[in-house]
mmCIF file of C-alpha atoms in Angstrom:
data_model
loop_
_atom_site.group_PDB
_atom_site.id
_atom_site.type_symbol
_atom_site.label_atom_id
_atom_site.label_comp_id
_atom_site.label_asym_id
_atom_site.label_seq_id
_atom_site.Cartn_x
_atom_site.Cartn_y
_atom_site.Cartn_z
ATOM 1 C CA UNK A 18 -0.009 0.145 -0.142
ATOM 2 C CA UNK A 19 1.191 3.441 -1.060
ATOM 3 C CA UNK A 20 1.874 5.949 2.027
ATOM 4 C CA UNK A 21 -0.147 8.815 2.196
ATOM 5 C CA UNK A 22 0.933 11.917 0.890
ATOM 6 C CA UNK A 23 1.229 15.117 3.379
ATOM 7 C CA UNK A 24 0.243 18.275 1.599
ATOM 8 C CA UNK A 25 -0.728 21.840 3.066
ATOM 9 C CA UNK A 26 -3.688 23.479 2.519
ATOM 10 C CA UNK A 27 -2.941 25.700 -0.392
ATOM 11 C CA UNK A 28 -1.683 22.944 -2.422
ATOM 12 C CA UNK A 29 -4.942 20.555 -1.495
ATOM 13 C CA UNK A 30 -7.077 23.536 -2.784
ATOM 14 C CA UNK A 31 -5.066 23.551 -6.065
ATOM 15 C CA UNK A 32 -4.907 19.912 -6.633
ATOM 16 C CA UNK A 33 -8.893 19.890 -6.076
ATOM 17 C CA UNK A 34 -9.324 22.733 -8.729
ATOM 18 C CA UNK A 35 -7.289 20.728 -11.180
ATOM 19 C CA UNK A 36 -9.421 17.381 -10.497
ATOM 20 C CA UNK A 37 -12.498 19.204 -10.738
ATOM 21 C CA UNK A 38 -11.414 21.050 -14.299
ATOM 22 C CA UNK A 39 -10.762 17.803 -15.308
ATOM 23 C CA UNK A 40 -14.054 15.976 -14.059
ATOM 24 C CA UNK A 41 -15.897 18.696 -15.646
ATOM 25 C CA UNK A 42 -14.498 17.890 -18.926
ATOM 26 C CA UNK A 43 -15.258 14.084 -18.720
ATOM 27 C CA UNK A 44 -18.611 14.454 -17.359
ATOM 28 C CA UNK A 45 -19.598 17.121 -20.084
ATOM 29 C CA UNK A 46 -18.466 14.502 -22.813
ATOM 30 C CA UNK A 47 -20.468 11.933 -21.490
ATOM 31 C CA UNK A 48 -23.585 13.841 -20.885
ATOM 32 C CA UNK A 49 -23.059 14.871 -25.033
ATOM 33 C CA UNK A 50 -22.726 10.904 -25.873
ATOM 34 C CA UNK A 51 -25.626 10.117 -23.716
ATOM 35 C CA UNK A 52 -27.801 13.231 -25.369
ATOM 36 C CA UNK A 53 -28.508 14.999 -21.955
ATOM 37 C CA UNK A 54 -26.116 17.813 -22.269
ATOM 38 C CA UNK A 55 -28.486 20.083 -24.366
ATOM 39 C CA UNK A 56 -31.147 19.373 -22.124
ATOM 40 C CA UNK A 57 -29.357 20.434 -19.072
ATOM 41 C CA UNK A 58 -27.895 23.447 -20.586
ATOM 42 C CA UNK A 59 -31.040 24.860 -21.778
#
């Protein structure tokens, strides 16, 4: 098992922002493929 990485609050917030931006792209693509993006955006 990998040892947990200790980071400070600032780095944690920055990492969360990066993950959120990547997640938004993935979910948008998924919603478009399933035809529900336009229903949610409109």
